CSV table of C-alpha atoms and ligand atoms in Angstrom, one decimal:
chain,number,residue,atom,x,y,z
A,165,MET,CA,6.7,6.8,-7.1
A,166,GLU,CA,3.4,6.3,-8.9
A,167,LYS,CA,0.8,9.0,-8.7
A,168,ILE,CA,-2.2,8.8,-6.2
A,169,ASN,CA,-5.1,8.1,-8.5
A,170,VAL,CA,-8.4,9.7,-8.0
A,171,LEU,CA,-11.8,8.8,-9.8
A,172,ILE,CA,-14.3,11.8,-10.1
A,173,VAL,CA,-17.8,10.6,-10.8
A,174,GLU,CA,-19.5,13.8,-11.9
A,175,ASP,CA,-21.9,14.5,-14.7
A,176,GLU,CA,-21.5,18.2,-14.9
A,177,GLN,CA,-18.6,18.5,-17.4
A,178,ARG,CA,-17.0,21.8,-16.7
A,179,LEU,CA,-17.0,21.0,-12.9
A,180,ALA,CA,-15.8,17.5,-13.4
A,181,GLU,CA,-12.9,18.9,-15.8
A,182,LEU,CA,-12.0,21.7,-13.5
A,183,LEU,CA,-11.8,19.3,-10.5
A,184,LYS,CA,-9.5,17.1,-12.7
A,185,LYS,CA,-7.3,19.9,-13.5
A,186,GLN,CA,-7.0,21.0,-9.9
A,187,LEU,CA,-6.1,17.7,-8.8
A,188,GLU,CA,-3.6,17.3,-11.2
A,189,ASP,CA,-1.9,20.6,-10.4
A,190,SER,CA,-1.8,19.3,-7.0
A,191,GLY,CA,0.3,16.3,-8.1
A,192,LEU,CA,-2.3,13.7,-8.2
A,193,SER,CA,-3.7,11.9,-11.3
A,194,ALA,CA,-7.4,11.9,-11.9
A,195,GLU,CA,-9.9,10.1,-14.3
A,196,ILE,CA,-13.5,11.3,-15.0
A,197,ALA,CA,-16.7,9.0,-15.2
A,198,TYR,CA,-19.8,11.1,-16.4
A,199,ASP,CA,-22.3,8.9,-15.3
A,200,GLY,CA,-22.7,6.3,-12.4
A,201,TYR,CA,-22.5,3.2,-14.8
A,202,VAL,CA,-19.2,4.3,-16.2
A,203,GLY,CA,-18.0,5.0,-12.6
A,204,LYS,CA,-18.9,1.6,-11.6
A,205,GLU,CA,-17.1,0.0,-14.6
A,206,LEU,CA,-14.0,2.0,-14.1
A,207,VAL,CA,-14.0,1.1,-10.4
A,208,GLU,CA,-14.2,-2.6,-11.4
A,209,LYS,CA,-11.4,-2.2,-14.0
A,210,ASN,CA,-9.0,0.0,-12.3
A,211,ARG,CA,-7.1,0.8,-9.0
A,212,TYR,CA,-8.0,3.9,-7.4
A,213,ASP,CA,-6.8,5.6,-4.1
A,214,LEU,CA,-9.8,7.8,-3.7
A,215,ILE,CA,-13.1,8.6,-5.3
A,216,ILE,CA,-15.1,11.9,-5.3
A,217,LEU,CA,-18.7,11.0,-6.1
A,218,ASP,CA,-21.5,13.3,-7.2
A,219,ILE,CA,-25.0,12.1,-5.9
A,220,ASN,CA,-27.4,13.2,-8.6
A,221,LEU,CA,-25.8,11.2,-11.6
A,222,PRO,CA,-27.4,9.6,-14.6
A,223,LEU,CA,-28.0,5.8,-14.9
A,224,ILE,CA,-26.7,4.8,-11.2
A,225,ASN,CA,-27.0,7.6,-8.6
A,226,GLY,CA,-24.2,8.4,-6.0
A,227,TYR,CA,-26.0,6.6,-3.1
A,228,ASP,CA,-26.3,3.3,-5.1
A,229,LEU,CA,-23.0,3.6,-6.6
A,230,CYS,CA,-21.4,3.9,-3.2
A,231,LYS,CA,-23.4,1.2,-1.7
A,232,GLU,CA,-22.1,-1.1,-4.6
A,233,ILE,CA,-18.5,-0.1,-4.3
A,234,ARG,CA,-18.7,-0.8,-0.5
A,235,GLN,CA,-19.8,-4.5,-1.3
A,236,THR,CA,-16.4,-5.3,-2.6
A,237,ASN,CA,-14.1,-2.5,-1.4
A,238,SER,CA,-14.8,-1.4,2.2
A,239,LYS,CA,-11.6,0.6,2.3
A,240,ILE,CA,-11.3,3.1,-0.4
A,241,PRO,CA,-12.0,6.7,0.7
A,242,ILE,CA,-15.1,8.1,-0.8
A,243,ILE,CA,-15.9,11.9,-0.6
A,244,MET,CA,-19.4,12.7,-1.7
A,245,LEU,CA,-19.6,16.0,-3.7
A,246,THR,CA,-23.3,17.4,-4.2
A,247,ALA,CA,-25.6,20.2,-4.1
A,248,PHE,CA,-27.9,18.5,-1.9
A,249,SER,CA,-27.1,19.9,1.8
A,250,THR,CA,-29.8,18.8,4.1
A,251,PRO,CA,-28.9,16.8,7.2
A,252,ASP,CA,-31.1,13.8,5.7
A,253,ASN,CA,-28.8,13.9,2.4
A,254,LYS,CA,-25.8,13.9,4.5
A,255,ILE,CA,-26.9,10.9,6.4
A,256,ALA,CA,-28.0,8.9,3.7
A,257,GLY,CA,-24.6,9.8,2.1
A,258,PHE,CA,-23.0,8.3,5.3
A,259,ASP,CA,-25.5,5.3,5.3
A,260,ALA,CA,-24.4,4.6,1.9
A,261,GLY,CA,-20.8,4.1,3.1
A,262,ALA,CA,-19.4,7.7,2.1
A,263,ASP,CA,-16.5,8.9,4.3
A,264,ASP,CA,-17.0,12.5,3.9
A,265,TYR,CA,-19.2,14.9,2.3
A,266,VAL,CA,-18.7,18.3,0.5
A,267,VAL,CA,-21.3,20.7,-0.3
A,268,LYS,CA,-21.1,22.5,-3.9
A,269,PRO,CA,-20.4,25.0,-4.5
A,270,TYR,CA,-17.1,24.3,-2.9
A,271,ASP,CA,-13.6,25.6,-2.5
A,272,PHE,CA,-11.2,23.2,-4.0
A,273,ARG,CA,-8.8,23.8,-1.1
A,274,GLU,CA,-11.6,22.1,1.0
A,275,ILE,CA,-11.5,19.0,-1.2
A,276,LEU,CA,-7.7,18.9,-1.3
A,277,ALA,CA,-7.7,19.2,2.5
A,278,ARG,CA,-10.0,16.3,2.9
A,279,VAL,CA,-8.2,14.2,0.2
A,280,ASN,CA,-5.0,14.6,2.1
A,281,VAL,CA,-6.5,13.6,5.2
A,282,PHE,CA,-7.7,10.4,3.7
A,283,LEU,CA,-4.4,9.6,1.9
A,284,ARG,CA,-2.5,10.1,5.1
A,285,ARG,CA,-4.8,7.9,7.1
A,286,SER,CA,-4.9,5.1,4.7
A,287,ASP,CA,-0.9,5.2,4.3
A,288,ILE,CA,-1.1,4.8,0.7
A,289,LYS,CA,1.9,3.6,-1.1
A,290,ALA,CA,2.7,3.1,-4.9
A,291,PRO,CA,2.3,-0.4,-6.0
A,292,GLY,CA,5.5,-2.5,-5.7
A,293,SER,CA,6.7,-0.8,-2.8
A,294,LYS,CA,4.8,-3.2,-0.5
A,295,LYS,CA,6.5,-3.8,2.9
A,296,LEU,CA,8.1,-7.2,3.3
A,297,GLY,CA,7.5,-8.9,6.8
A,298,LEU,CA,7.3,-11.7,8.9
A,299,ALA,CA,6.0,-12.0,12.6
A,300,ASP,CA,6.7,-8.4,13.9
A,301,LEU,CA,9.5,-7.8,11.7
A,302,GLU,CA,9.1,-5.3,8.7
A,303,MET,CA,11.1,-4.2,5.8
A,304,ASP,CA,10.3,-1.6,3.3
A,305,PRO,CA,12.2,-2.7,0.2
A,306,ASP,CA,12.4,0.9,-1.2
A,307,THR,CA,14.0,2.6,1.6
A,308,LYS,CA,15.4,-0.6,3.1
A,309,THR,CA,14.0,0.5,6.6
A,310,VAL,CA,13.9,-2.5,9.0
A,311,THR,CA,11.8,-2.5,12.1
A,312,ARG,CA,11.1,-5.3,14.5
A,313,ALA,CA,8.4,-5.0,17.3
A,314,CYS,CA,8.3,-1.2,16.0
A,315,LYS,CA,11.9,-0.7,17.0
A,316,LYS,CA,14.2,0.7,14.0
A,317,ILE,CA,17.2,-1.8,13.2
A,318,ASP,CA,20.2,-0.4,11.5
A,319,LEU,CA,21.7,-3.0,8.9
A,320,THR,CA,24.5,-2.6,6.6
A,321,ALA,CA,24.1,-2.9,2.8
A,322,LYS,CA,25.0,-6.5,2.9
A,323,GLU,CA,23.0,-7.5,6.1
A,324,SER,CA,20.0,-5.8,4.4
A,325,GLN,CA,20.6,-7.7,1.1
A,326,LEU,CA,20.6,-10.7,2.9
A,327,LEU,CA,17.4,-10.0,4.9
A,328,GLU,CA,15.6,-8.9,1.7
A,329,MET,CA,16.5,-12.4,0.3
A,330,PHE,CA,15.4,-14.2,3.3
A,331,LEU,CA,12.0,-12.2,3.4
A,332,ARG,CA,11.4,-12.9,-0.3
A,333,ASN,CA,12.0,-16.5,0.1
A,334,LYS,CA,10.1,-17.3,3.4
A,335,GLU,CA,9.4,-20.8,4.6
A,336,LYS,CA,11.8,-22.3,1.9
A,337,LEU,CA,15.2,-24.0,2.5
A,338,LEU,CA,17.8,-22.0,0.9
A,339,SER,CA,21.0,-23.7,-0.1
A,340,ARG,CA,24.3,-21.9,0.4
A,341,GLU,CA,24.5,-21.8,-3.2
A,342,PHE,CA,21.4,-20.2,-3.8
A,343,ILE,CA,22.1,-17.4,-0.8
A,344,ILE,CA,25.7,-16.8,-2.2
A,345,GLU,CA,24.2,-16.3,-5.8
A,346,LYS,CA,21.4,-14.0,-4.7
A,347,VAL,CA,23.4,-11.8,-2.2
A,348,TRP,CA,27.0,-12.0,-3.2
A,349,GLY,CA,26.9,-13.1,-6.8
A,350,ILE,CA,27.5,-16.1,-9.0
A,351,ASP,CA,31.5,-15.9,-8.8
A,352,PHE,CA,31.6,-16.2,-5.0
A,353,ASP,CA,33.0,-19.5,-3.7
A,354,PRO,CA,30.0,-21.0,-1.6
A,355,SER,CA,32.4,-23.0,0.4
A,356,THR,CA,33.5,-20.0,2.3
A,357,ASN,CA,32.1,-19.0,5.6
A,358,ILE,CA,31.0,-15.6,4.6
A,359,ILE,CA,27.2,-16.6,4.8
A,360,ASP,CA,27.7,-17.8,8.4
A,361,VAL,CA,29.4,-14.5,9.3
A,362,TYR,CA,26.7,-12.4,7.9
A,363,VAL,CA,23.8,-14.5,8.9
A,364,ASN,CA,25.3,-14.4,12.5
A,365,TYR,CA,25.4,-10.6,12.2
A,366,LEU,CA,21.9,-10.4,11.3
A,367,ARG,CA,20.7,-12.6,13.9
A,368,LYS,CA,22.3,-10.5,16.4
A,369,LYS,CA,20.4,-7.5,15.2
A,370,ILE,CA,16.8,-8.7,14.5
A,371,ASP,CA,16.6,-12.0,16.3
A,372,LYS,CA,18.8,-12.0,19.5
A,373,ASP,CA,16.4,-9.8,21.6
A,374,PHE,CA,13.5,-10.8,20.0
A,375,TYR,CA,10.8,-13.9,20.0
A,376,PRO,CA,10.2,-15.8,17.8
A,377,LYS,CA,13.4,-16.3,16.1
A,378,LEU,CA,13.2,-15.9,12.4
A,379,ILE,CA,16.4,-17.3,11.1
A,380,HIS,CA,17.2,-20.9,11.2
A,381,THR,CA,19.8,-23.1,10.3
A,382,LYS,CA,19.4,-26.6,8.8
A,383,PHE,CA,22.6,-28.2,9.3
A,384,GLY,CA,24.0,-29.9,6.0
A,385,PHE,CA,21.7,-27.9,3.9
A,386,GLY,CA,21.5,-24.2,4.5
A,387,PHE,CA,19.1,-21.6,5.9
A,388,TYR,CA,15.6,-20.8,6.3
A,389,CYS,CA,13.4,-17.9,7.4
A,390,SER,CA,10.2,-18.8,9.2
A,391,GLU,CA,8.3,-17.9,12.3
A,392,LYS,CA,8.7,-21.6,13.2
A,393,GLU,CA,11.2,-24.3,13.0
A,394,ILE,CA,10.6,-26.8,10.4
O,1166,CA,CA1,-24.7,15.9,-11.0
């Protein structure tokens, strides 16, 4: 699983390096920008899960950088880290789009606790582990967990492979040869009725008690997976 990636925008070098080390010791990965301009460039270039942002920064200050980031990314958690502690400063930070505010000098545990809250809230997953889904059916390709209408559905290994193949090829007519090759392997005889048998097993589990039906038969051709019949 890819590590959570934090961007620290902080011009006080020792503080930034200490924070980076503390985050890394906590199992995260962190990068530092020592001024607002570099911070902006890194945000445009890389993918971060969270930003820790100082206010008093060279070139672009934290408020302005926060506003800029918010123009293109409304979701990324931003924690402002600053020596300014008046209510006015805090309000300006929230107005700029910050999610939270930590006053220096800080205790690292306080930062880590906040980071964890945001990461839990945003349900961050490593890239590539994106859930597959159709209508109210969801499948996590890593854990093979399947839910429909939030109800967990237990599938056998073959049913799970078949469903994953359908979800990765939504809205396409899939020939029996294609399905056999993807799920059972190229040496399998496509004229067997094994596909029909397994499609029926799968339908019983994911379609029978739900609406809309997701797996459809196209007679004389094969199958397709769609919210609508085509
Ligand atoms: Ca500063």
